[in-house]
């Protein structure tokens, strides 16, 4: 049934695309990004002013979509540090979730709008300063996400094979900076610290049968390593209880159904949950029901060779090493929960300690954004840009959205709604004169300066084709290029 | 029939990694395929039965469309260019909740297919979730749904509390 629905939908999408195809769209080359050429192809009034977006992930492209729709006189330039677009959709979404990456189709439509330009391989702060952007554009919207992750601050954290889940995700997704991450899967047990969706993603990648991963766009270097993996058990450790987990039900259900793998949740941990469940709001109720059901399910003589375990109310104290200096285990402190309302309960450490043997530790306790420029007010506590409804405090014409604006949480749909709101805010401010419109001349000069370095969207399409062709040869939808130099070569820069 | 065949070809081509975001290539090939299918199908296309469906949009506007029985609401919204920002982000693959729609109880009860666990899982992340919420991509129209009125929810707080 679902397959049939998918088929009809695919047709719907196809029709939409074929409508696009019937409109002749001029090929954009970099010269044409400049305004006079653009003006010829554009509506009578032509573009009058421009906005810069810093970051080409979901926040960037959804904001661009809203801006282009709302103001036919606006040109949007999307700046990206890497030669390739789409941020965490390309480098964060798990390779076995290709359906989530369908948003790329919408981003591509936006990017192919003649008033939208992609400037890849341009890093703000290195190739162009924020001040230069602010001088050239009516508004600058920062949506560069979260480049780092939070650390534990426990002894042993810097040992080999104690790895941030963020880097691990970047590694299997072919992010250039993580391609050489030293990952050693020559151990039977791995510990993942954290109970969020990233924690479930990395656990799933560690346990998924290799023949399933081979059909995804997971990077070949990671696949090679996973082929030789000896990991049989993954322990997911959270500091709070089953009612406070941050992962979503879709990801948990996927884990429960993972072929050849057995879920382990201690019946003790879910004891009494059934009495609370009915009073919870629906999403938390259904999620807790699934945890409870999994914890109490009887699995007689199961044949699964691998397993994953949810451990609750445990916080890491230190990483233990073997005589040879390898990771040998992790010492955990047992927490108890304190607080009135269930969802806001806090973990308080007791005196009880326990040791979990393992050879790999993945830290998945949240991402962290970094400041871009000293001129941008940054809240160190929250690790976000100080802003009110996307307007950067005290800096008219400067905006932020996505994870840099609200913190690194939520699914793509959350970022989408936030970005749409940001787009509307910017349009409003431009409309009512709160932010002055700048002529296009200064922006054209800047593009001239960046021309020799920037990767355009058409360049990216060459990379895209090359990656898909490389994938086809080995039965994968895509084999990503993992070297920036190689990407630039394919893009003929 | 021709359309179904076409969509199958397209899906196959997508699976083989032809299209994902390489639109120029997809466009050429799909255009070609479409014409090929037109030429090859000599039989007259069977007219599909249609019903009235009204969308109550976020800005308070109404949009009425003649929708084909057997299509799902996401198809219909795309086919009729109903302007809803961000609708159907995952293209009907049950990987997001952006095609969330709210039904009147009586209409909700008429939907023949009850939601699967997977649909409910995604609905749990929808903004403004109600007891009569469904994902548009999973609701296939039947004849007796004529006069259907669906509300497009406004982007209020996410059911999980949303981004902080």
PDB file of C-alpha atoms in Angstrom, chain A residues 294-406:
ATOM      1  CA  UNK A 294      10.482  -3.123  24.681  1.00  0.00           C
ATOM      2  CA  UNK A 295      11.592  -3.397  28.307  1.00  0.00           C
ATOM      3  CA  UNK A 296       8.907  -5.918  29.199  1.00  0.00           C
ATOM      4  CA  UNK A 297       8.885  -7.943  25.977  1.00  0.00           C
ATOM      5  CA  UNK A 298       9.746 -11.604  26.366  1.00  0.00           C
ATOM      6  CA  UNK A 299      12.283 -12.780  23.807  1.00  0.00           C
ATOM      7  CA  UNK A 300      12.709 -16.491  24.236  1.00  0.00           C
ATOM      8  CA  UNK A 301      15.906 -17.903  22.829  1.00  0.00           C
ATOM      9  CA  UNK A 302      16.563 -15.029  20.479  1.00  0.00           C
ATOM     10  CA  UNK A 303      19.091 -15.715  17.771  1.00  0.00           C
ATOM     11  CA  UNK A 304      20.341 -12.178  17.329  1.00  0.00           C
ATOM     12  CA  UNK A 305      24.082 -11.952  17.611  1.00  0.00           C
ATOM     13  CA  UNK A 306      24.203  -8.257  18.351  1.00  0.00           C
ATOM     14  CA  UNK A 307      22.469  -6.164  20.960  1.00  0.00           C
ATOM     15  CA  UNK A 308      22.004  -2.625  22.167  1.00  0.00           C
ATOM     16  CA  UNK A 309      21.111  -1.546  25.666  1.00  0.00           C
ATOM     17  CA  UNK A 310      19.538   1.581  27.073  1.00  0.00           C
ATOM     18  CA  UNK A 311      21.134   2.485  30.415  1.00  0.00           C
ATOM     19  CA  UNK A 312      19.341   5.124  32.455  1.00  0.00           C
ATOM     20  CA  UNK A 313      20.408   7.442  35.275  1.00  0.00           C
ATOM     21  CA  UNK A 314      24.154   7.038  34.717  1.00  0.00           C
ATOM     22  CA  UNK A 315      26.795   9.746  34.207  1.00  0.00           C
ATOM     23  CA  UNK A 316      30.399   9.184  33.084  1.00  0.00           C
ATOM     24  CA  UNK A 317      33.101   9.744  35.697  1.00  0.00           C
ATOM     25  CA  UNK A 318      36.252   8.690  33.891  1.00  0.00           C
ATOM     26  CA  UNK A 319      37.451   6.583  31.007  1.00  0.00           C
ATOM     27  CA  UNK A 320      39.465   3.528  32.066  1.00  0.00           C
ATOM     28  CA  UNK A 321      42.484   2.261  30.174  1.00  0.00           C
ATOM     29  CA  UNK A 322      44.225  -1.048  29.730  1.00  0.00           C
ATOM     30  CA  UNK A 323      47.914  -1.540  30.434  1.00  0.00           C
ATOM     31  CA  UNK A 324      48.564  -0.783  26.772  1.00  0.00           C
ATOM     32  CA  UNK A 325      46.796   2.561  27.026  1.00  0.00           C
ATOM     33  CA  UNK A 326      43.669   1.520  25.117  1.00  0.00           C
ATOM     34  CA  UNK A 327      40.159   2.309  26.245  1.00  0.00           C
ATOM     35  CA  UNK A 328      39.076  -0.534  28.513  1.00  0.00           C
ATOM     36  CA  UNK A 329      35.883   0.761  30.040  1.00  0.00           C
ATOM     37  CA  UNK A 330      34.036   3.646  31.550  1.00  0.00           C
ATOM     38  CA  UNK A 331      33.216   4.390  35.154  1.00  0.00           C
ATOM     39  CA  UNK A 332      29.675   5.607  35.678  1.00  0.00           C
ATOM     40  CA  UNK A 333      28.006   7.205  38.649  1.00  0.00           C
ATOM     41  CA  UNK A 334      24.439   6.213  39.419  1.00  0.00           C
ATOM     42  CA  UNK A 335      22.052   9.168  39.492  1.00  0.00           C
ATOM     43  CA  UNK A 336      18.691   9.621  41.094  1.00  0.00           C
ATOM     44  CA  UNK A 337      16.087  11.950  39.685  1.00  0.00           C
ATOM     45  CA  UNK A 338      14.894  14.990  41.555  1.00  0.00           C
ATOM     46  CA  UNK A 339      12.138  17.441  40.742  1.00  0.00           C
ATOM     47  CA  UNK A 340       8.404  17.881  40.607  1.00  0.00           C
ATOM     48  CA  UNK A 341       7.472  17.501  36.974  1.00  0.00           C
ATOM     49  CA  UNK A 342       8.631  14.351  35.236  1.00  0.00           C
ATOM     50  CA  UNK A 343      10.038  15.917  32.090  1.00  0.00           C
ATOM     51  CA  UNK A 344      12.070  18.527  33.945  1.00  0.00           C
ATOM     52  CA  UNK A 345      13.537  16.205  36.560  1.00  0.00           C
ATOM     53  CA  UNK A 346      17.229  16.642  37.165  1.00  0.00           C
ATOM     54  CA  UNK A 347      19.859  13.957  37.668  1.00  0.00           C
ATOM     55  CA  UNK A 348      21.622  14.057  41.025  1.00  0.00           C
ATOM     56  CA  UNK A 349      24.684  11.868  41.574  1.00  0.00           C
ATOM     57  CA  UNK A 350      24.688   9.248  44.342  1.00  0.00           C
ATOM     58  CA  UNK A 351      27.731   7.503  45.839  1.00  0.00           C
ATOM     59  CA  UNK A 352      27.131   4.389  43.802  1.00  0.00           C
ATOM     60  CA  UNK A 353      29.570   3.682  40.971  1.00  0.00           C
ATOM     61  CA  UNK A 354      29.745   1.010  38.313  1.00  0.00           C
ATOM     62  CA  UNK A 355      32.075   0.051  35.518  1.00  0.00           C
ATOM     63  CA  UNK A 356      31.050  -0.746  31.962  1.00  0.00           C
ATOM     64  CA  UNK A 357      33.786  -2.485  29.950  1.00  0.00           C
ATOM     65  CA  UNK A 358      34.172  -1.174  26.389  1.00  0.00           C
ATOM     66  CA  UNK A 359      36.780  -0.407  23.757  1.00  0.00           C
ATOM     67  CA  UNK A 360      35.122   2.585  22.127  1.00  0.00           C
ATOM     68  CA  UNK A 361      33.369   5.604  23.616  1.00  0.00           C
ATOM     69  CA  UNK A 362      31.244   7.921  21.496  1.00  0.00           C
ATOM     70  CA  UNK A 363      30.266  11.206  23.111  1.00  0.00           C
ATOM     71  CA  UNK A 364      26.857  12.345  21.937  1.00  0.00           C
ATOM     72  CA  UNK A 365      25.721  14.929  24.438  1.00  0.00           C
ATOM     73  CA  UNK A 366      24.920  17.797  22.098  1.00  0.00           C
ATOM     74  CA  UNK A 367      26.383  20.113  19.490  1.00  0.00           C
ATOM     75  CA  UNK A 368      27.825  23.548  20.178  1.00  0.00           C
ATOM     76  CA  UNK A 369      27.933  26.675  18.035  1.00  0.00           C
ATOM     77  CA  UNK A 370      30.939  28.956  17.832  1.00  0.00           C
ATOM     78  CA  UNK A 371      31.133  32.742  17.487  1.00  0.00           C
ATOM     79  CA  UNK A 372      31.954  33.996  13.995  1.00  0.00           C
ATOM     80  CA  UNK A 373      33.280  37.469  14.535  1.00  0.00           C
ATOM     81  CA  UNK A 374      33.966  39.560  17.634  1.00  0.00           C
ATOM     82  CA  UNK A 375      31.475  42.154  16.409  1.00  0.00           C
ATOM     83  CA  UNK A 376      28.577  39.717  16.738  1.00  0.00           C
ATOM     84  CA  UNK A 377      27.120  39.482  20.263  1.00  0.00           C
ATOM     85  CA  UNK A 378      27.388  35.879  21.406  1.00  0.00           C
ATOM     86  CA  UNK A 379      25.859  34.253  24.447  1.00  0.00           C
ATOM     87  CA  UNK A 380      28.586  32.029  25.852  1.00  0.00           C
ATOM     88  CA  UNK A 381      26.211  30.232  28.222  1.00  0.00           C
ATOM     89  CA  UNK A 382      23.765  29.216  25.546  1.00  0.00           C
ATOM     90  CA  UNK A 383      26.320  29.153  22.720  1.00  0.00           C
ATOM     91  CA  UNK A 384      24.025  31.058  20.379  1.00  0.00           C
ATOM     92  CA  UNK A 385      24.110  34.504  18.801  1.00  0.00           C
ATOM     93  CA  UNK A 386      22.270  37.020  21.006  1.00  0.00           C
ATOM     94  CA  UNK A 387      19.091  37.707  19.090  1.00  0.00           C
ATOM     95  CA  UNK A 388      15.468  38.600  19.373  1.00  0.00           C
ATOM     96  CA  UNK A 389      13.178  37.001  16.781  1.00  0.00           C
ATOM     97  CA  UNK A 390      16.241  36.398  14.575  1.00  0.00           C
ATOM     98  CA  UNK A 391      17.406  40.046  14.767  1.00  0.00           C
ATOM     99  CA  UNK A 392      20.950  40.149  16.137  1.00  0.00           C
ATOM    100  CA  UNK A 393      20.938  42.447  19.160  1.00  0.00           C
ATOM    101  CA  UNK A 394      22.185  45.949  18.477  1.00  0.00           C
ATOM    102  CA  UNK A 395      23.145  45.152  14.864  1.00  0.00           C
ATOM    103  CA  UNK A 396      20.447  46.332  12.423  1.00  0.00           C
ATOM    104  CA  UNK A 397      20.647  44.440   9.139  1.00  0.00           C
ATOM    105  CA  UNK A 398      22.225  41.394  10.762  1.00  0.00           C
ATOM    106  CA  UNK A 399      20.111  38.312  11.428  1.00  0.00           C
ATOM    107  CA  UNK A 400      20.548  34.718  12.497  1.00  0.00           C
ATOM    108  CA  UNK A 401      18.507  31.552  12.199  1.00  0.00           C
ATOM    109  CA  UNK A 402      18.768  27.784  12.537  1.00  0.00           C
ATOM    110  CA  UNK A 403      20.947  26.227  15.221  1.00  0.00           C
ATOM    111  CA  UNK A 404      23.114  29.324  15.658  1.00  0.00           C
ATOM    112  CA  UNK A 405      19.949  31.234  16.585  1.00  0.00           C
ATOM    113  CA  UNK A 406      18.196  28.858  18.961  1.00  0.00           C
TER     114      UNK A 406
END
